[in-house]
Structures are given as structure tokens and as C-alpha cells.
Tab-separated table of C-alpha atoms in Angstrom:
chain	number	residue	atom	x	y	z
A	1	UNK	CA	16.041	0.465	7.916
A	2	UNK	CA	15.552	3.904	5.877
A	3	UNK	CA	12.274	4.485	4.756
A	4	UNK	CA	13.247	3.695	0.936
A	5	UNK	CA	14.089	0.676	1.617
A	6	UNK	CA	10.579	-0.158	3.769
A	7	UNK	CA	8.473	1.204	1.275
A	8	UNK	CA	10.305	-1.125	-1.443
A	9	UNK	CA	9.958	-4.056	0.971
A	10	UNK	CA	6.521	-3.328	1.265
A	11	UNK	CA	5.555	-2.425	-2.544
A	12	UNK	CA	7.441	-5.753	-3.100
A	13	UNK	CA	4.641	-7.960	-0.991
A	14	UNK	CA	1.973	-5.985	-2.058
A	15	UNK	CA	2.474	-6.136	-5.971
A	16	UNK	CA	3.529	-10.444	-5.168
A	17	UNK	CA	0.354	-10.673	-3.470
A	18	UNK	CA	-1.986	-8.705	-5.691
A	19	UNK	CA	-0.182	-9.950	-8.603
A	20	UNK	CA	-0.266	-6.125	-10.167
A	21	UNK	CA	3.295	-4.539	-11.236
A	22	UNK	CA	4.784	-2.205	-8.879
A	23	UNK	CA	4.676	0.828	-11.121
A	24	UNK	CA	1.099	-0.150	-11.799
A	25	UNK	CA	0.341	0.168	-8.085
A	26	UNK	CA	2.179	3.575	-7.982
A	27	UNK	CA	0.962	5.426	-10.917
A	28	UNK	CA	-2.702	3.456	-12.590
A	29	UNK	CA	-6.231	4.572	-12.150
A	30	UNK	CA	-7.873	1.213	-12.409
A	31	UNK	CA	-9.651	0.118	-9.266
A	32	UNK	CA	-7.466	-2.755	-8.570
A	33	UNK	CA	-4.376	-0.711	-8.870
A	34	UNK	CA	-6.009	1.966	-6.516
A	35	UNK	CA	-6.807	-0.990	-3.784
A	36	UNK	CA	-3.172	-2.054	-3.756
A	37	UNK	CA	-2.183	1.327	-3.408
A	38	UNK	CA	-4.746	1.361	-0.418
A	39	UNK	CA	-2.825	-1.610	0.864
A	40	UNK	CA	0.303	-0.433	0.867
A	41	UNK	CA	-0.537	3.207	2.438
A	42	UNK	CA	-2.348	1.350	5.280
A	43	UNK	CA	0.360	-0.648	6.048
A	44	UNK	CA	3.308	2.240	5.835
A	45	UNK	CA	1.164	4.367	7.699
A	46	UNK	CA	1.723	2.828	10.174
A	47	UNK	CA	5.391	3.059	10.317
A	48	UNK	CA	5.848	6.093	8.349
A	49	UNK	CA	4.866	9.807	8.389
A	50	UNK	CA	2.241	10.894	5.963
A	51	UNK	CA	4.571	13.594	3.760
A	52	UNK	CA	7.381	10.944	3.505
A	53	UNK	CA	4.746	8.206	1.769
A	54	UNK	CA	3.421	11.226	-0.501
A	55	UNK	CA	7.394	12.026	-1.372
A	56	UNK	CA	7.857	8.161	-2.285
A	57	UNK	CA	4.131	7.862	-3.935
A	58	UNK	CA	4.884	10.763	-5.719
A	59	UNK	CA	1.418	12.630	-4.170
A	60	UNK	CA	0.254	15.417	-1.495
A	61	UNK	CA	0.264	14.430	2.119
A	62	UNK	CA	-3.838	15.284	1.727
A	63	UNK	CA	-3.392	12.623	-1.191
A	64	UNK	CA	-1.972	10.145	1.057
A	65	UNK	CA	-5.158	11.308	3.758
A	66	UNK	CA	-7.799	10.758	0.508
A	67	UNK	CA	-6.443	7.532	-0.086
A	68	UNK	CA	-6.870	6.527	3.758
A	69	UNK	CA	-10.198	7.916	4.022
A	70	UNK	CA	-11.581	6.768	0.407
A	71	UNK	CA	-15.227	6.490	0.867
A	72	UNK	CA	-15.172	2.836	-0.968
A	73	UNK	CA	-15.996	-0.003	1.878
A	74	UNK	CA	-13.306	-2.590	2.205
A	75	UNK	CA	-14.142	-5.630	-0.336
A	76	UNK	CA	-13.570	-9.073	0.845
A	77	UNK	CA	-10.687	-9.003	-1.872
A	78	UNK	CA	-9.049	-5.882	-0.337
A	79	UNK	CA	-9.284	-7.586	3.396
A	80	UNK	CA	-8.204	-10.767	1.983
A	81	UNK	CA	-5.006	-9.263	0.465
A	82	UNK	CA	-4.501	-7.166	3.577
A	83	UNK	CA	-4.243	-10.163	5.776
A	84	UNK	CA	-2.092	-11.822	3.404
A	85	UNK	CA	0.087	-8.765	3.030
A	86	UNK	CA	0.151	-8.127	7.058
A	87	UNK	CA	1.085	-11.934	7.389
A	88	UNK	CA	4.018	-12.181	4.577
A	89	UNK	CA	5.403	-8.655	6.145
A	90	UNK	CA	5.617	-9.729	9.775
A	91	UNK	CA	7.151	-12.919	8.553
A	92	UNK	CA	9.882	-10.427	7.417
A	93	UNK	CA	9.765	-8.925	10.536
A	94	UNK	CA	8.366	-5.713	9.782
């Protein structure tokens, strides 16, 4: 699978479980925009180098670092979405 196609995947779960718009995730300010984002760079960072998720986010790979290291405490809403996102993802076997 090409990286494209895993960040899609993964934008995909994240918006369904957030309930936000995928090109609200990608390109809003608002907070809950800027926790899916969060989300979904957690989870690709995994998988993924940082420069290739700043190429598909549109961003710097030191705004792909920022958004790792954001200063904000994980809400119970971010860690509730995470697990939901980690659990719908490995169900596709990612």
C-alpha cells in the first residue's frame, strides 16, 4: 500500500469517527479540527516518515513535529477517539 492511499484510509476513519469533514481536518483552525488532525498524525507517524505526512498535510516536517508535540494535554475526547480510531484501523488491518 502507497502512502496516498494509507493516509486516505486513515483520514477516512478519522473524519467517520470525529464526525468532522476531511478537508476540515486538513485545512481548519478550530480546536476540534486541530485534534483530528492530532489523530491522524499520531497514527501515520507511526507508519510514515515525517516529510511525507507534511507533503500530504500540505505543512513543514517541523509542522508535522509541532503538531506531535502540541503543548495541549490529551482530553478524554481526543483519547476516546484515538482508541476508537486505533480499533476501526486494525480492524482494517493497518
Amino acid at each position: 500500500m502507497c502512502k496516498e492511499e494509507l493516509f486516505n484510509q486513515v483520514l477516512e476513519v478519522v473524519s467517520n469517527v470525529t464526525g468532522i469533514d476531511p478537508k476540515e481536518i486538513i485545512k481548519s483552525r478550530k480546536e476540534e479540527c486541530s485534534d483530528a488532525r492530532y489523530i491522524l498524525v499520531k497514527f501515520l507517524s507511526k507508519r510514515i516518515p515525517s516529510v511525507n505526512i507534511g507533503e500530504l498535510l500540505g505543512r513543514t516536517r517541523q509542522g508535522i513535529g509541532s503538531i506531535l508535540n502540541r503543548d495541549k494535554t490529551e482530553t478524554w475526547i481526543i483519547k476516546t477517539n484515538w482508541q476508537e480510531t486505533v480499533k476501526q484501523l486494525e480492524s482494517k488491518g493497518l
